[in-house]
Each structure stands twice: as structure tokens, then as C-alpha cells.
């Protein structure tokens, strides 16, 4: 299964970075690659369901995922429950780097679901997902930098 992992040091306290990461409904207002994220519901245990529409290399990718928030460790795990990919799961994590800075990490595994074309499509999809993830992390960084 292809894997993408990107991280970015951000000059903002971990609590602020965590809040930005978990406010999915704000993403479309400041991330060019995100068309929309709608939080569909949340359980008492903190499991959220969210619907996503994201631009990926000129195409729209849509899915619904379940998000598990671990507030103590600042980890938001996600797993696609339906959508354009065969599988899509991973996490966002915010680590306190000290000195009022943090490191935000995005990690994901995915399957396109077309086995005969996997050797050709997986490297292209991996590169595109990495670029989108880097863009999203830089957008979070810029939002937090402007806010402080």
C-alpha cells in the first residue's frame, strides 16, 4: 500500500496548531486544494464523520471519513468509510517542539483500487498526495503565523 508522510515545523504553540488541525470545517476557507469539508456528526466518544472534496492535480477527489481525536496525544486518526479511493487512512499529529513551536505531521496510506494499473498510478498518486499534504501543512502554518 503506498504511503505518504510529511511534517512541518510551525512557529506556534502545539495547542494552537492542534486547534487548527482539528477544525476541519475551516480548511476550505484557507486551503486552496480543499473545496469543502463538512462535519456530518460526532459521537459522545469523540468519533467524527466528515465529508471531503479536495482538488488533486486538477481532479476532484471525494470521500467520507471517520476521525478519532486523541486530545491528550494530539493525534487525529482518520479512515475512509466511502469514497473515490479503495482505501485511505492515516493520521494528523501535533508534537510540542518546545520554545513555543510545534511539528505537524500528516501520514496516510492509500489504495487506488485498480490493481492492473497500480505500478503506473501509485507513484503519480503518491507524488500528488504528498504535494497536497505539503500545501495543507503550509496553509496551517501561514494561518497560525498571521494569527499571532
JSON list of N, CA, C and O in Angstrom, two decimals, residues 2-8 91 93 95 103-110 126 129-130 133-134 137:
[
{"chain": "A", "resi": 2, "resn": "UNK", "atom": "N", "xyz": [0.69, 2.18, -0.92]},
{"chain": "A", "resi": 2, "resn": "UNK", "atom": "CA", "xyz": [1.51, 3.40, -0.94]},
{"chain": "A", "resi": 2, "resn": "UNK", "atom": "C", "xyz": [1.33, 4.21, 0.35]},
{"chain": "A", "resi": 2, "resn": "UNK", "atom": "O", "xyz": [0.27, 4.20, 0.97]},
{"chain": "A", "resi": 3, "resn": "UNK", "atom": "N", "xyz": [2.42, 4.89, 0.73]},
{"chain": "A", "resi": 3, "resn": "UNK", "atom": "CA", "xyz": [2.45, 5.64, 1.98]},
{"chain": "A", "resi": 3, "resn": "UNK", "atom": "C", "xyz": [3.01, 7.04, 1.73]},
{"chain": "A", "resi": 3, "resn": "UNK", "atom": "O", "xyz": [3.97, 7.20, 0.97]},
{"chain": "A", "resi": 4, "resn": "UNK", "atom": "N", "xyz": [2.40, 8.03, 2.38]},
{"chain": "A", "resi": 4, "resn": "UNK", "atom": "CA", "xyz": [2.87, 9.41, 2.32]},
{"chain": "A", "resi": 4, "resn": "UNK", "atom": "C", "xyz": [2.99, 9.91, 3.74]},
{"chain": "A", "resi": 4, "resn": "UNK", "atom": "O", "xyz": [2.08, 9.72, 4.54]},
{"chain": "A", "resi": 5, "resn": "UNK", "atom": "N", "xyz": [4.13, 10.55, 4.04]},
{"chain": "A", "resi": 5, "resn": "UNK", "atom": "CA", "xyz": [4.30, 11.17, 5.36]},
{"chain": "A", "resi": 5, "resn": "UNK", "atom": "C", "xyz": [5.05, 12.48, 5.17]},
{"chain": "A", "resi": 5, "resn": "UNK", "atom": "O", "xyz": [6.12, 12.50, 4.56]},
{"chain": "A", "resi": 6, "resn": "UNK", "atom": "N", "xyz": [4.45, 13.55, 5.66]},
{"chain": "A", "resi": 6, "resn": "UNK", "atom": "CA", "xyz": [5.09, 14.86, 5.61]},
{"chain": "A", "resi": 6, "resn": "UNK", "atom": "C", "xyz": [4.95, 15.53, 6.97]},
{"chain": "A", "resi": 6, "resn": "UNK", "atom": "O", "xyz": [3.99, 15.29, 7.69]},
{"chain": "A", "resi": 7, "resn": "UNK", "atom": "N", "xyz": [5.97, 16.32, 7.33]},
{"chain": "A", "resi": 7, "resn": "UNK", "atom": "CA", "xyz": [5.86, 17.08, 8.56]},
{"chain": "A", "resi": 7, "resn": "UNK", "atom": "C", "xyz": [6.46, 18.45, 8.36]},
{"chain": "A", "resi": 7, "resn": "UNK", "atom": "O", "xyz": [7.26, 18.66, 7.45]},
{"chain": "A", "resi": 8, "resn": "UNK", "atom": "N", "xyz": [6.02, 19.38, 9.20]},
{"chain": "A", "resi": 8, "resn": "UNK", "atom": "CA", "xyz": [6.44, 20.76, 9.06]},
{"chain": "A", "resi": 8, "resn": "UNK", "atom": "C", "xyz": [6.55, 21.40, 10.43]},
{"chain": "A", "resi": 8, "resn": "UNK", "atom": "O", "xyz": [5.58, 21.40, 11.19]},
{"chain": "A", "resi": 91, "resn": "UNK", "atom": "N", "xyz": [-3.20, 9.64, 9.79]},
{"chain": "A", "resi": 91, "resn": "UNK", "atom": "CA", "xyz": [-3.35, 10.49, 10.96]},
{"chain": "A", "resi": 91, "resn": "UNK", "atom": "C", "xyz": [-2.70, 11.86, 10.74]},
{"chain": "A", "resi": 91, "resn": "UNK", "atom": "O", "xyz": [-1.86, 12.03, 9.86]},
{"chain": "A", "resi": 93, "resn": "UNK", "atom": "N", "xyz": [-0.78, 14.57, 13.40]},
{"chain": "A", "resi": 93, "resn": "UNK", "atom": "CA", "xyz": [-0.23, 14.61, 14.75]},
{"chain": "A", "resi": 93, "resn": "UNK", "atom": "C", "xyz": [0.46, 15.96, 14.97]},
{"chain": "A", "resi": 93, "resn": "UNK", "atom": "O", "xyz": [1.13, 16.48, 14.08]},
{"chain": "A", "resi": 95, "resn": "UNK", "atom": "N", "xyz": [3.16, 17.69, 17.56]},
{"chain": "A", "resi": 95, "resn": "UNK", "atom": "CA", "xyz": [4.13, 17.49, 18.63]},
{"chain": "A", "resi": 95, "resn": "UNK", "atom": "C", "xyz": [4.64, 18.84, 19.11]},
{"chain": "A", "resi": 95, "resn": "UNK", "atom": "O", "xyz": [4.91, 19.73, 18.30]},
{"chain": "A", "resi": 103, "resn": "UNK", "atom": "N", "xyz": [5.55, 20.70, 15.70]},
{"chain": "A", "resi": 103, "resn": "UNK", "atom": "CA", "xyz": [5.76, 19.99, 14.44]},
{"chain": "A", "resi": 103, "resn": "UNK", "atom": "C", "xyz": [4.43, 19.31, 14.12]},
{"chain": "A", "resi": 103, "resn": "UNK", "atom": "O", "xyz": [3.91, 18.54, 14.92]},
{"chain": "A", "resi": 104, "resn": "UNK", "atom": "N", "xyz": [3.90, 19.61, 12.92]},
{"chain": "A", "resi": 104, "resn": "UNK", "atom": "CA", "xyz": [2.65, 18.99, 12.48]},
{"chain": "A", "resi": 104, "resn": "UNK", "atom": "C", "xyz": [3.01, 17.92, 11.44]},
{"chain": "A", "resi": 104, "resn": "UNK", "atom": "O", "xyz": [3.76, 18.19, 10.50]},
{"chain": "A", "resi": 105, "resn": "UNK", "atom": "N", "xyz": [2.49, 16.72, 11.66]},
{"chain": "A", "resi": 105, "resn": "UNK", "atom": "CA", "xyz": [2.76, 15.59, 10.77]},
{"chain": "A", "resi": 105, "resn": "UNK", "atom": "C", "xyz": [1.46, 15.09, 10.17]},
{"chain": "A", "resi": 105, "resn": "UNK", "atom": "O", "xyz": [0.45, 14.97, 10.86]},
{"chain": "A", "resi": 106, "resn": "UNK", "atom": "N", "xyz": [1.49, 14.82, 8.86]},
{"chain": "A", "resi": 106, "resn": "UNK", "atom": "CA", "xyz": [0.39, 14.16, 8.17]},
{"chain": "A", "resi": 106, "resn": "UNK", "atom": "C", "xyz": [0.95, 12.86, 7.61]},
{"chain": "A", "resi": 106, "resn": "UNK", "atom": "O", "xyz": [2.00, 12.85, 6.96]},
{"chain": "A", "resi": 107, "resn": "UNK", "atom": "N", "xyz": [0.27, 11.76, 7.89]},
{"chain": "A", "resi": 107, "resn": "UNK", "atom": "CA", "xyz": [0.69, 10.45, 7.41]},
{"chain": "A", "resi": 107, "resn": "UNK", "atom": "C", "xyz": [-0.52, 9.72, 6.86]},
{"chain": "A", "resi": 107, "resn": "UNK", "atom": "O", "xyz": [-1.58, 9.73, 7.49]},
{"chain": "A", "resi": 108, "resn": "UNK", "atom": "N", "xyz": [-0.38, 9.11, 5.67]},
{"chain": "A", "resi": 108, "resn": "UNK", "atom": "CA", "xyz": [-1.52, 8.41, 5.07]},
{"chain": "A", "resi": 108, "resn": "UNK", "atom": "C", "xyz": [-1.06, 7.22, 4.25]},
{"chain": "A", "resi": 108, "resn": "UNK", "atom": "O", "xyz": [0.00, 7.24, 3.63]},
{"chain": "A", "resi": 109, "resn": "UNK", "atom": "N", "xyz": [-1.89, 6.19, 4.26]},
{"chain": "A", "resi": 109, "resn": "UNK", "atom": "CA", "xyz": [-1.75, 5.03, 3.39]},
{"chain": "A", "resi": 109, "resn": "UNK", "atom": "C", "xyz": [-3.00, 5.00, 2.51]},
{"chain": "A", "resi": 109, "resn": "UNK", "atom": "O", "xyz": [-4.09, 5.36, 2.97]},
{"chain": "A", "resi": 110, "resn": "UNK", "atom": "N", "xyz": [-2.82, 4.57, 1.26]},
{"chain": "A", "resi": 110, "resn": "UNK", "atom": "CA", "xyz": [-3.97, 4.56, 0.36]},
{"chain": "A", "resi": 110, "resn": "UNK", "atom": "C", "xyz": [-3.85, 3.45, -0.68]},
{"chain": "A", "resi": 110, "resn": "UNK", "atom": "O", "xyz": [-2.76, 2.95, -0.94]},
{"chain": "A", "resi": 126, "resn": "UNK", "atom": "N", "xyz": [1.02, 9.07, -5.27]},
{"chain": "A", "resi": 126, "resn": "UNK", "atom": "CA", "xyz": [1.83, 9.35, -4.09]},
{"chain": "A", "resi": 126, "resn": "UNK", "atom": "C", "xyz": [2.41, 10.76, -4.17]},
{"chain": "A", "resi": 126, "resn": "UNK", "atom": "O", "xyz": [2.35, 11.52, -3.20]},
{"chain": "A", "resi": 129, "resn": "UNK", "atom": "N", "xyz": [-0.47, 13.32, -3.73]},
{"chain": "A", "resi": 129, "resn": "UNK", "atom": "CA", "xyz": [-0.92, 13.38, -2.34]},
{"chain": "A", "resi": 129, "resn": "UNK", "atom": "C", "xyz": [0.11, 14.07, -1.45]},
{"chain": "A", "resi": 129, "resn": "UNK", "atom": "O", "xyz": [-0.24, 14.85, -0.58]},
{"chain": "A", "resi": 130, "resn": "UNK", "atom": "N", "xyz": [1.40, 13.81, -1.70]},
{"chain": "A", "resi": 130, "resn": "UNK", "atom": "CA", "xyz": [2.46, 14.47, -0.95]},
{"chain": "A", "resi": 130, "resn": "UNK", "atom": "C", "xyz": [2.40, 15.99, -1.18]},
{"chain": "A", "resi": 130, "resn": "UNK", "atom": "O", "xyz": [2.47, 16.77, -0.23]},
{"chain": "A", "resi": 133, "resn": "UNK", "atom": "N", "xyz": [-0.61, 17.44, 0.63]},
{"chain": "A", "resi": 133, "resn": "UNK", "atom": "CA", "xyz": [-0.38, 17.42, 2.08]},
{"chain": "A", "resi": 133, "resn": "UNK", "atom": "C", "xyz": [0.57, 18.55, 2.49]},
{"chain": "A", "resi": 133, "resn": "UNK", "atom": "O", "xyz": [0.34, 19.23, 3.48]},
{"chain": "A", "resi": 134, "resn": "UNK", "atom": "N", "xyz": [1.63, 18.74, 1.71]},
{"chain": "A", "resi": 134, "resn": "UNK", "atom": "CA", "xyz": [2.57, 19.82, 2.00]},
{"chain": "A", "resi": 134, "resn": "UNK", "atom": "C", "xyz": [1.87, 21.17, 1.89]},
{"chain": "A", "resi": 134, "resn": "UNK", "atom": "O", "xyz": [2.09, 22.05, 2.71]},
{"chain": "A", "resi": 137, "resn": "UNK", "atom": "N", "xyz": [-0.27, 21.67, 5.03]},
{"chain": "A", "resi": 137, "resn": "UNK", "atom": "CA", "xyz": [0.55, 21.99, 6.20]},
{"chain": "A", "resi": 137, "resn": "UNK", "atom": "C", "xyz": [1.06, 23.44, 6.13]},
{"chain": "A", "resi": 137, "resn": "UNK", "atom": "O", "xyz": [1.05, 24.16, 7.13]}
]
